[in-house]
CSV table of C-alpha atoms and ligand atoms in Angstrom, one decimal:
chain,number,residue,atom,x,y,z
A,1153,MET,CA,57.5,148.4,-31.9
A,1154,MET,CA,54.2,150.3,-31.3
A,1155,ASN,CA,54.8,153.6,-29.3
A,1156,THR,CA,51.3,155.2,-28.0
A,1157,ILE,CA,48.3,153.2,-26.5
A,1158,SER,CA,44.7,153.3,-25.3
A,1159,ILE,CA,42.9,151.6,-22.6
A,1160,LEU,CA,39.6,150.9,-22.2
A,1161,GLY,CA,39.5,149.4,-18.6
A,1162,SER,CA,42.7,150.9,-17.4
A,1163,THR,CA,41.4,150.7,-13.7
A,1164,GLY,CA,41.0,146.9,-13.9
A,1165,SER,CA,43.3,143.9,-13.4
A,1166,ILE,CA,44.4,144.4,-16.9
A,1167,GLY,CA,44.7,148.3,-16.8
A,1168,ARG,CA,46.6,148.4,-14.4
A,1169,GLN,CA,49.7,145.5,-15.1
A,1170,THR,CA,49.3,147.2,-18.9
A,1171,LEU,CA,49.9,150.1,-17.7
A,1172,ASP,CA,53.1,149.0,-15.7
A,1173,VAL,CA,53.8,147.6,-19.0
A,1174,ALA,CA,54.0,150.8,-20.3
A,1175,GLU,CA,55.9,152.8,-18.4
A,1176,GLN,CA,58.4,149.6,-18.1
A,1177,LEU,CA,58.5,150.1,-22.1
A,1178,GLY,CA,58.3,153.9,-21.8
A,1179,LEU,CA,55.1,154.1,-23.9
A,1180,GLN,CA,53.0,156.9,-24.6
A,1181,VAL,CA,48.8,156.9,-23.7
A,1182,ALA,CA,46.9,158.8,-25.3
A,1183,ALA,CA,42.9,158.1,-23.8
A,1184,LEU,CA,42.3,155.9,-20.7
A,1185,THR,CA,39.3,154.3,-19.6
A,1186,ALA,CA,36.9,153.9,-16.5
A,1187,ASN,CA,33.3,153.1,-15.7
A,1188,SER,CA,32.6,154.4,-12.5
A,1189,ASN,CA,36.5,154.2,-10.6
A,1190,VAL,CA,37.5,158.5,-10.2
A,1191,GLU,CA,39.9,158.0,-8.1
A,1192,ARG,CA,42.2,154.9,-9.6
A,1193,MET,CA,41.2,157.2,-12.9
A,1194,GLU,CA,42.8,160.8,-11.5
A,1195,GLU,CA,45.8,159.6,-10.0
A,1196,GLN,CA,47.0,157.5,-13.7
A,1197,CYS,CA,45.7,160.5,-15.4
A,1198,ARG,CA,48.1,162.4,-13.3
A,1199,LYS,CA,50.7,159.8,-14.0
A,1200,PHE,CA,50.4,159.3,-17.7
A,1201,ARG,CA,48.9,162.5,-19.1
A,1202,PRO,CA,46.5,161.4,-21.7
A,1203,ARG,CA,44.5,163.6,-23.8
A,1204,LEU,CA,41.3,161.8,-22.8
A,1205,ALA,CA,40.0,159.7,-20.2
A,1206,VAL,CA,36.4,158.3,-20.7
A,1207,MET,CA,33.8,157.6,-17.1
A,1208,THR,CA,30.8,156.0,-18.3
A,1209,GLU,CA,28.8,156.8,-15.8
A,1210,GLU,CA,27.7,160.3,-15.6
A,1211,ALA,CA,28.5,161.2,-12.3
A,1212,ALA,CA,31.9,159.8,-12.1
A,1213,ALA,CA,33.0,161.8,-15.5
A,1214,LYS,CA,31.4,164.9,-14.2
A,1215,GLU,CA,33.5,164.1,-10.9
A,1216,LEU,CA,37.0,163.7,-12.6
A,1217,ALA,CA,36.7,166.6,-14.4
A,1218,VAL,CA,36.4,168.7,-11.7
A,1219,ARG,CA,39.6,166.3,-10.0
A,1220,LEU,CA,41.9,167.4,-13.6
A,1221,GLN,CA,40.6,171.1,-14.2
A,1222,ASP,CA,44.1,171.5,-13.5
A,1223,THR,CA,45.6,168.5,-16.7
A,1224,SER,CA,45.1,169.2,-20.1
A,1225,VAL,CA,43.1,165.6,-20.1
A,1226,LYS,CA,39.5,166.8,-21.8
A,1227,VAL,CA,36.6,164.1,-19.7
A,1228,LEU,CA,34.1,162.5,-22.1
A,1229,ALA,CA,31.5,160.7,-19.8
A,1230,GLY,CA,28.7,157.6,-21.2
A,1231,THR,CA,29.4,154.2,-22.9
A,1232,ASP,CA,29.4,155.7,-26.5
A,1233,ALA,CA,33.1,157.5,-25.2
A,1234,LEU,CA,34.4,154.8,-25.4
A,1235,VAL,CA,34.3,154.3,-29.2
A,1236,ASP,CA,35.8,157.4,-29.0
A,1237,ALA,CA,38.8,156.4,-26.9
A,1238,ALA,CA,39.5,153.7,-29.6
A,1239,VAL,CA,39.5,156.2,-32.6
A,1240,ILE,CA,41.7,158.8,-31.4
A,1241,PRO,CA,43.7,159.0,-34.0
A,1242,GLU,CA,47.7,159.1,-31.9
A,1243,ALA,CA,47.2,155.0,-30.2
A,1244,GLU,CA,48.5,152.9,-33.2
A,1245,THR,CA,47.1,149.9,-30.1
A,1246,VAL,CA,43.7,149.8,-28.2
A,1247,VAL,CA,44.0,147.8,-25.8
A,1248,THR,CA,40.1,145.9,-24.2
A,1249,ALA,CA,40.2,146.0,-21.2
A,1250,VAL,CA,36.9,146.5,-20.0
A,1251,VAL,CA,34.5,143.6,-18.3
A,1252,GLY,CA,32.2,142.3,-20.2
A,1253,MET,CA,30.5,142.7,-23.8
A,1254,VAL,CA,29.6,146.5,-23.3
A,1255,GLY,CA,33.4,146.8,-25.4
A,1256,LEU,CA,32.6,145.4,-28.9
A,1257,LYS,CA,31.2,148.5,-30.6
A,1258,ALA,CA,34.3,150.5,-29.7
A,1259,THR,CA,36.7,146.9,-30.9
A,1260,LEU,CA,34.6,147.2,-33.8
A,1261,ALA,CA,35.5,151.0,-34.6
A,1262,ALA,CA,38.2,150.6,-33.7
A,1263,ILE,CA,38.8,147.7,-36.2
A,1264,ARG,CA,37.9,150.3,-38.5
A,1265,GLU,CA,40.1,152.9,-37.6
A,1266,LYS,CA,43.0,150.0,-38.4
A,1267,LYS,CA,44.8,150.0,-35.3
A,1268,ARG,CA,45.8,147.1,-33.9
A,1269,ILE,CA,44.0,145.2,-31.2
A,1270,ALA,CA,45.0,143.7,-28.4
A,1271,LEU,CA,42.6,142.3,-27.1
A,1272,ALA,CA,41.7,141.0,-22.9
A,1273,ASN,CA,38.4,141.8,-23.1
A,1274,LYS,CA,36.9,138.1,-24.5
A,1275,GLU,CA,33.2,138.8,-24.6
A,1276,THR,CA,33.4,140.8,-27.9
A,1277,LEU,CA,35.0,137.7,-29.6
A,1278,VAL,CA,32.4,135.6,-28.2
A,1279,CYS,CA,29.1,136.9,-29.0
A,1280,ALA,CA,30.4,138.7,-32.3
A,1281,GLY,CA,33.4,136.5,-33.0
A,1282,GLU,CA,32.7,135.9,-37.6
A,1283,LEU,CA,31.8,139.7,-37.0
A,1284,VAL,CA,34.9,140.9,-35.4
A,1285,MET,CA,37.5,138.8,-37.2
A,1286,SER,CA,36.2,139.2,-40.8
A,1287,GLU,CA,36.2,142.7,-39.6
A,1288,ALA,CA,40.1,142.7,-39.4
A,1289,ASP,CA,41.1,141.5,-42.1
A,1290,ARG,CA,39.2,143.4,-44.1
A,1291,CYS,CA,40.8,146.6,-42.8
A,1292,GLY,CA,44.1,144.9,-42.0
A,1293,ALA,CA,43.7,145.6,-38.9
A,1294,GLU,CA,46.2,143.1,-36.5
A,1295,ILE,CA,44.1,141.1,-33.7
A,1296,VAL,CA,47.0,140.0,-31.0
A,1297,PRO,CA,45.3,138.1,-27.8
A,1298,VAL,CA,45.9,139.1,-23.9
A,1299,ASP,CA,44.2,136.1,-22.5
A,1300,SER,CA,47.3,133.6,-21.2
A,1301,GLU,CA,46.2,131.1,-22.7
A,1302,HIS,CA,45.2,132.3,-26.4
A,1303,SER,CA,48.8,134.3,-26.6
A,1304,ALA,CA,50.5,130.9,-26.4
A,1305,ILE,CA,49.0,130.0,-29.2
A,1306,PHE,CA,49.8,132.7,-30.8
A,1307,GLN,CA,53.4,132.1,-30.3
A,1308,CYS,CA,52.9,128.9,-30.5
A,1309,LEU,CA,51.7,128.9,-34.0
A,1310,GLN,CA,54.7,131.9,-35.2
A,1311,GLY,CA,56.2,130.4,-38.6
A,1312,CYS,CA,53.3,128.4,-39.1
A,1313,ALA,CA,51.8,130.1,-42.2
A,1314,ASP,CA,48.9,127.3,-43.0
A,1315,ARG,CA,46.8,127.1,-40.3
A,1316,ARG,CA,45.9,123.3,-41.6
A,1317,GLU,CA,49.0,121.9,-39.8
A,1318,ILE,CA,47.1,122.4,-36.7
A,1319,ARG,CA,45.8,119.4,-35.5
A,1320,ARG,CA,44.4,120.2,-32.6
A,1321,LEU,CA,44.5,124.0,-30.2
A,1322,ILE,CA,44.6,122.0,-26.5
A,1323,LEU,CA,43.9,125.2,-23.1
A,1324,THR,CA,45.1,124.1,-20.4
A,1325,CYS,CA,42.6,125.8,-17.1
A,1326,SER,CA,43.8,126.0,-13.7
A,1327,GLY,CA,40.4,123.9,-12.3
A,1328,GLY,CA,39.8,126.5,-10.3
A,1329,PRO,CA,38.5,127.4,-7.1
A,1330,PHE,CA,36.3,124.0,-6.1
A,1331,ARG,CA,39.2,121.6,-8.7
A,1332,GLY,CA,38.9,118.9,-6.5
A,1333,MET,CA,35.5,118.8,-5.1
A,1334,GLY,CA,31.9,116.8,-5.1
A,1335,ARG,CA,28.6,118.3,-6.8
A,1336,ASP,CA,28.1,119.0,-2.7
A,1337,GLU,CA,30.1,120.7,-1.7
A,1338,VAL,CA,30.4,123.0,-4.8
A,1339,GLY,CA,26.3,124.3,-4.3
A,1340,ARG,CA,27.5,125.2,-1.0
A,1341,MET,CA,30.4,127.7,-2.5
A,1342,THR,CA,29.6,131.2,-1.8
A,1343,ARG,CA,30.3,134.8,-3.4
A,1344,ALA,CA,33.7,134.2,-1.7
A,1345,ASP,CA,34.7,131.4,-1.8
A,1346,ALA,CA,35.0,131.1,-5.5
A,1347,LEU,CA,36.5,135.6,-4.4
A,1348,ARG,CA,39.7,132.7,-3.5
A,1349,HIS,CA,41.4,131.9,-6.9
A,1350,PRO,CA,44.6,130.0,-7.0
A,1351,ASN,CA,47.4,131.2,-8.7
A,1352,TRP,CA,46.0,134.3,-11.0
A,1353,THR,CA,45.0,137.5,-8.9
A,1354,MET,CA,41.1,138.6,-11.3
A,1355,GLY,CA,38.5,141.1,-11.9
A,1356,PRO,CA,35.1,140.2,-10.3
A,1357,LYS,CA,33.6,138.6,-13.2
A,1358,ILE,CA,36.0,136.8,-14.3
A,1359,THR,CA,37.0,135.0,-11.3
A,1360,VAL,CA,33.1,134.1,-10.6
A,1361,ASP,CA,33.4,132.4,-14.5
A,1362,CYS,CA,37.0,130.7,-13.1
A,1363,SER,CA,35.6,128.4,-10.4
A,1364,THR,CA,32.5,127.1,-13.1
A,1365,LEU,CA,35.0,127.0,-16.0
A,1366,MET,CA,33.0,128.9,-17.7
A,1367,ASN,CA,35.9,131.7,-17.9
A,1368,LYS,CA,37.1,128.5,-20.2
A,1369,GLY,CA,34.4,127.7,-21.6
A,1370,LEU,CA,34.5,131.1,-23.0
A,1371,GLU,CA,37.9,131.1,-24.8
A,1372,VAL,CA,37.0,127.3,-26.1
A,1373,ILE,CA,34.7,129.7,-28.1
A,1374,GLU,CA,37.0,132.4,-28.0
A,1375,ALA,CA,40.0,130.3,-29.6
A,1376,MET,CA,38.0,128.9,-31.8
A,1377,ARG,CA,37.1,132.4,-33.4
A,1378,LEU,CA,40.3,133.6,-33.4
A,1379,TYR,CA,41.8,130.0,-34.7
A,1380,ARG,CA,39.2,129.2,-37.1
A,1381,LEU,CA,39.0,126.6,-36.1
A,1382,PRO,CA,36.7,123.4,-35.5
A,1383,LEU,CA,35.0,122.7,-31.7
A,1384,ALA,CA,36.5,119.5,-32.2
A,1385,GLN,CA,40.0,120.9,-32.6
A,1386,VAL,CA,40.4,122.6,-29.9
A,1387,SER,CA,40.8,120.8,-26.4
A,1388,VAL,CA,40.6,121.7,-22.4
A,1389,MET,CA,43.2,120.2,-20.3
A,1390,VAL,CA,43.6,121.4,-16.6
A,1391,HIS,CA,47.0,121.8,-15.6
A,1392,PRO,CA,47.1,123.3,-11.4
A,1393,GLN,CA,50.0,124.3,-11.9
A,1394,SER,CA,49.7,127.1,-14.1
A,1395,ILE,CA,52.9,127.0,-15.8
A,1396,VAL,CA,52.2,126.1,-19.0
A,1397,HIS,CA,49.4,128.1,-20.7
A,1398,SER,CA,48.0,126.8,-23.9
A,1399,MET,CA,49.5,124.0,-26.2
A,1400,VAL,CA,49.8,123.9,-30.1
A,1401,GLU,CA,49.5,119.9,-31.3
A,1402,PHE,CA,50.5,119.7,-34.6
A,1403,LYS,CA,49.7,116.9,-37.6
A,1404,ASP,CA,53.0,115.5,-37.5
A,1405,GLY,CA,52.9,115.1,-33.9
A,1406,ALA,CA,55.0,117.1,-32.0
A,1407,VAL,CA,53.4,120.2,-29.3
A,1408,LEU,CA,54.7,123.1,-29.1
A,1409,ALA,CA,53.9,125.1,-25.3
A,1410,GLN,CA,54.4,127.8,-23.9
A,1411,LEU,CA,55.5,128.3,-20.2
A,1412,GLY,CA,55.8,130.7,-18.2
A,1413,THR,CA,54.7,132.0,-14.4
A,1414,PRO,CA,52.1,133.1,-13.7
A,1415,ASP,CA,51.5,136.7,-14.6
A,1416,MET,CA,50.0,138.3,-17.2
A,1417,ARG,CA,51.8,141.2,-17.8
A,1418,LEU,CA,54.0,138.8,-20.4
A,1419,PRO,CA,51.5,138.0,-22.5
A,1420,ILE,CA,50.7,141.7,-21.9
A,1421,ARG,CA,53.7,143.1,-22.9
A,1422,TYR,CA,54.1,140.4,-26.4
A,1423,ALA,CA,51.2,142.1,-27.1
A,1424,MET,CA,52.7,145.4,-27.6
A,1425,THR,CA,56.1,144.4,-28.7
A,1426,TYR,CA,55.3,141.5,-30.9
A,1427,PRO,CA,56.5,140.4,-33.8
A,1428,GLU,CA,59.4,141.7,-31.3
A,1429,ARG,CA,60.0,140.4,-27.3
A,1430,GLY,CA,60.5,142.9,-24.8
A,1431,GLU,CA,62.7,142.9,-21.5
A,1432,ASN,CA,61.1,141.1,-18.8
A,1433,PRO,CA,62.1,143.0,-15.2
A,1434,ALA,CA,60.0,139.9,-13.3
A,1435,PRO,CA,62.0,136.7,-12.3
A,1436,PRO,CA,62.8,133.7,-14.5
A,1437,LEU,CA,60.4,130.7,-14.3
A,1438,ASP,CA,62.2,128.7,-12.0
A,1439,LEU,CA,61.5,125.3,-13.2
A,1440,LEU,CA,64.1,122.9,-10.5
A,1441,ASN,CA,62.3,124.8,-7.7
A,1442,SER,CA,58.6,124.7,-10.0
A,1443,PRO,CA,55.9,121.7,-8.4
A,1444,SER,CA,55.8,119.0,-10.8
A,1445,LEU,CA,53.7,119.7,-13.9
A,1446,THR,CA,50.8,118.0,-14.2
A,1447,PHE,CA,47.4,117.5,-16.6
A,1448,LEU,CA,43.5,116.0,-16.6
A,1449,GLU,CA,40.4,116.1,-17.8
A,1450,PRO,CA,37.6,119.0,-16.8
A,1451,ASP,CA,34.8,117.9,-15.1
A,1452,ARG,CA,32.1,118.2,-16.8
A,1453,GLU,CA,29.3,117.2,-15.2
A,1454,THR,CA,30.7,118.8,-11.7
A,1455,PHE,CA,31.2,122.2,-14.2
A,1456,PRO,CA,28.5,121.9,-16.4
A,1457,CYS,CA,29.4,125.0,-17.9
A,1458,LEU,CA,31.8,124.2,-20.0
A,1459,ARG,CA,29.4,121.6,-21.4
A,1460,LEU,CA,26.8,124.5,-22.2
A,1461,ALA,CA,29.8,126.3,-23.6
A,1462,GLU,CA,30.6,123.4,-25.9
A,1463,GLU,CA,27.2,122.9,-26.6
A,1464,ALA,CA,27.0,127.0,-28.4
A,1465,ALA,CA,30.2,127.4,-30.2
A,1466,GLU,CA,28.3,123.7,-31.5
A,1467,ALA,CA,25.0,125.8,-32.0
A,1468,GLY,CA,27.2,128.2,-33.9
A,1469,GLY,CA,24.8,131.4,-34.6
A,1470,THR,CA,24.0,133.8,-31.5
A,1471,ALA,CA,23.9,130.7,-29.5
A,1472,CYS,CA,26.8,132.2,-27.8
A,1473,ALA,CA,26.0,135.4,-27.4
A,1474,ILE,CA,22.4,134.4,-25.4
A,1475,LEU,CA,25.1,131.6,-22.8
A,1476,ASN,CA,27.6,135.0,-22.6
A,1477,GLY,CA,24.6,138.0,-21.7
A,1478,ALA,CA,23.1,134.7,-19.7
A,1479,ASN,CA,26.2,134.1,-18.0
A,1480,GLU,CA,26.8,138.4,-17.3
A,1481,GLU,CA,23.5,138.5,-15.8
A,1482,ALA,CA,23.9,135.4,-13.9
A,1483,VAL,CA,27.6,136.8,-12.3
A,1484,ARG,CA,26.0,139.8,-11.5
A,1485,LEU,CA,23.3,138.2,-9.6
A,1486,PHE,CA,25.5,135.6,-7.5
A,1487,LEU,CA,27.9,138.8,-6.6
A,1488,ALA,CA,25.5,140.1,-5.4
A,1489,GLU,CA,25.5,136.9,-3.3
A,1490,LYS,CA,21.5,136.6,-4.3
A,1491,ILE,CA,22.0,133.1,-6.1
A,1492,GLY,CA,23.4,129.8,-5.4
A,1493,PHE,CA,26.8,128.1,-7.3
A,1494,TYR,CA,24.2,125.9,-8.7
A,1495,ASP,CA,22.3,128.4,-10.6
A,1496,ILE,CA,24.2,130.3,-11.8
A,1497,SER,CA,24.6,126.8,-14.7
A,1498,ASP,CA,21.0,126.3,-14.1
A,1499,LEU,CA,20.3,130.0,-15.4
A,1500,VAL,CA,22.3,130.1,-18.3
A,1501,ALA,CA,21.1,126.8,-19.5
A,1502,ALA,CA,17.5,128.5,-18.8
A,1503,ALA,CA,18.4,131.4,-21.3
A,1504,ARG,CA,19.3,129.3,-24.6
A,1505,ALA,CA,16.9,126.8,-24.2
A,1506,THR,CA,13.9,130.0,-24.8
A,1507,VAL,CA,16.5,132.0,-27.0
A,1508,PRO,CA,16.2,131.1,-30.1
A,1509,VAL,CA,19.1,130.9,-32.1
A,1510,THR,CA,19.5,133.3,-35.6
A,1511,GLN,CA,22.4,131.7,-37.6
A,1512,THR,CA,25.0,134.0,-39.1
A,1513,PRO,CA,23.2,137.3,-37.3
A,1514,SER,CA,24.1,141.0,-38.6
A,1515,LEU,CA,25.7,143.1,-35.8
A,1516,GLU,CA,21.9,144.0,-34.7
A,1517,GLU,CA,20.8,140.0,-33.8
A,1518,ILE,CA,23.2,139.6,-31.8
A,1519,LEU,CA,22.8,142.5,-29.7
A,1520,SER,CA,19.3,141.4,-29.1
A,1521,ALA,CA,20.1,137.8,-28.7
A,1522,ASP,CA,22.2,138.5,-25.8
A,1523,HIS,CA,19.7,141.7,-24.7
A,1524,ALA,CA,17.3,139.0,-24.5
A,1525,ALA,CA,19.2,136.2,-22.9
A,1526,ARG,CA,19.8,138.6,-20.6
A,1527,GLU,CA,15.8,139.2,-19.6
A,1528,ALA,CA,14.9,136.0,-19.6
A,1529,VAL,CA,17.1,135.0,-16.9
A,1530,LYS,CA,16.2,138.5,-14.7
A,1531,SER,CA,12.4,137.1,-14.9
A,1532,ALA,CA,13.8,133.2,-14.5
A,1533,PHE,CA,14.5,134.7,-11.2
A,1534,ALA,CA,12.2,137.3,-11.0
A,1535,ARG,CA,9.4,133.9,-11.5
A,1536,ARG,CA,12.3,132.0,-9.2
A,1537,HIS,CA,11.7,135.1,-6.1
A,1538,SER,CA,8.2,136.2,-6.3
B,2657,NDP,P1,38.0,144.0,-13.8
B,2657,NDP,O1,36.6,143.7,-13.0
B,2657,NDP,O2,39.3,144.4,-13.1
B,2657,NDP,O3,38.1,146.1,-14.4
B,2657,NDP,C1,36.9,146.0,-15.7
B,2657,NDP,C2,37.6,146.9,-16.3
B,2657,NDP,O4,35.9,147.3,-16.8
B,2657,NDP,C3,37.7,148.4,-14.9
B,2657,NDP,O5,38.7,149.5,-15.4
B,2657,NDP,C4,36.6,148.9,-14.9
B,2657,NDP,O6,35.9,150.0,-14.7
B,2657,NDP,C5,36.1,149.5,-16.0
B,2657,NDP,N1,34.6,148.0,-16.0
B,2657,NDP,C6,33.6,147.8,-15.6
B,2657,NDP,N2,32.0,147.6,-16.0
B,2657,NDP,C7,32.2,148.6,-17.7
B,2657,NDP,C8,31.1,149.1,-17.9
B,2657,NDP,N3,29.7,148.7,-18.1
B,2657,NDP,N4,31.4,150.1,-19.3
B,2657,NDP,C9,32.8,150.0,-19.1
B,2657,NDP,N5,33.7,150.5,-18.4
B,2657,NDP,C10,33.6,149.2,-17.1
B,2657,NDP,O7,38.3,143.1,-15.0
B,2657,NDP,P2,39.7,142.1,-16.2
B,2657,NDP,O8,40.4,143.4,-15.8
B,2657,NDP,O9,40.2,141.5,-14.1
B,2657,NDP,O10,39.1,141.5,-16.9
B,2657,NDP,C11,38.8,141.9,-18.1
B,2657,NDP,C12,38.6,142.2,-19.3
B,2657,NDP,O11,40.0,140.8,-19.8
B,2657,NDP,C13,38.0,141.0,-19.3
B,2657,NDP,O12,36.6,140.4,-20.5
B,2657,NDP,C14,38.4,139.7,-19.0
B,2657,NDP,O13,38.0,138.3,-18.6
B,2657,NDP,C15,39.6,139.7,-19.9
B,2657,NDP,N6,40.9,138.8,-19.2
B,2657,NDP,C16,41.0,139.6,-17.2
B,2657,NDP,C17,42.5,138.6,-17.2
B,2657,NDP,C18,42.6,139.0,-15.7
B,2657,NDP,O14,43.6,138.3,-15.5
B,2657,NDP,N7,42.3,139.7,-14.5
B,2657,NDP,C19,43.0,138.0,-17.7
B,2657,NDP,C20,42.0,137.6,-19.2
B,2657,NDP,C21,41.6,137.6,-19.6
B,2657,NDP,P3,35.4,150.6,-13.1
B,2657,NDP,O15,37.2,150.9,-12.6
B,2657,NDP,O16,35.1,151.7,-12.9
B,2657,NDP,O17,34.8,149.6,-13.0
B,2658,MG,MG1,43.3,133.4,-19.7
């Protein structure tokens, strides 16, 4: 088992749960990073005593440095310092738990140092999956997914040496808080409605993505990259109980699934202990007292983001980076209560229609596609409000 970790995004939902798991497993913590939450970062530093703490916001870093004067924790500022946290020599595993494609450069840097990547930050794989995976192959770095669906698939694939044995992956999806509603009702849903997710407590960006089904769309792309499969072999089923975390159907017709309570600490723990399994103190899944398990086709008409993501996956090249960049900006506007629910998919569709796609892109081309998509969303929004 690995015993020293670095966490990018330690103050977030995944970051905090990773620290719970680290405590349970007795892991050392070499570096922690956050954006602006000084209060929580100070608390985490006092408890886990990392050598390095990074705040990407300069003012927050200054304040943290003052607060931690009586400790030996070194404080760095700025987005570039995420790379320092990612390559810190003591850490064998880097947990990528920042939100958004801001985690990409640090992830690549950690891969080049041959760290194990416990990957939660799905936006990096969506934007630059081919690059990240080929760099991991070249450097011999392991990527172990933390996203519950991909961890489920990863677990089901243990012992499968030949990917040609896979007929298809089946990603399960809770359906989000608006499952079963019609378009008119969904169109009236606000920020507060979207932030009430039935089965999981997560950061605001991914919670909105769950309500639009963009999260599932991003996960389809994430699965295609992680397991190097075409879109035709990655399907989605709505499973409102969130007990089956995903499945693999093999060519002989066997279907393997991983079941569990909806608790991210299980996939996080597995990413730390893999190929072994660590002791979990939480109560086990109680199937005798669980609701019946049901499965449904997703509603791509009411939730067009899933279709938009599948179309971007089919288009390849920078299309997924454009999709993701546009979605990050649109969700930001929705969280600021500046746009309505269907404006998210409209703005993403507009960015995809206007930003040209480049095939087999370099890192620079991916970053510039991301930038162009964000600009397209900002200017479509500005046009509408002028
Ligand atoms: P949160 O919003 O809860 O946490 C985000 C973390 O990233 C915080 O530490 C935050 O710092 C930091 N951060 C935010 N913006 C920036 C920035 N611009 N630069 C650097 N750091 C930043 O997100 P989640 O934990 O929910 O999600 C993290 C990632 O994991 C996402 O990619 C998400 O899709 C993925 N994921 C999450 C799941 C979940 O259950 N939450 C499940 C599966 C995947 P600060 O606190 O200072 O703002
Ligand atoms: Mg998931």
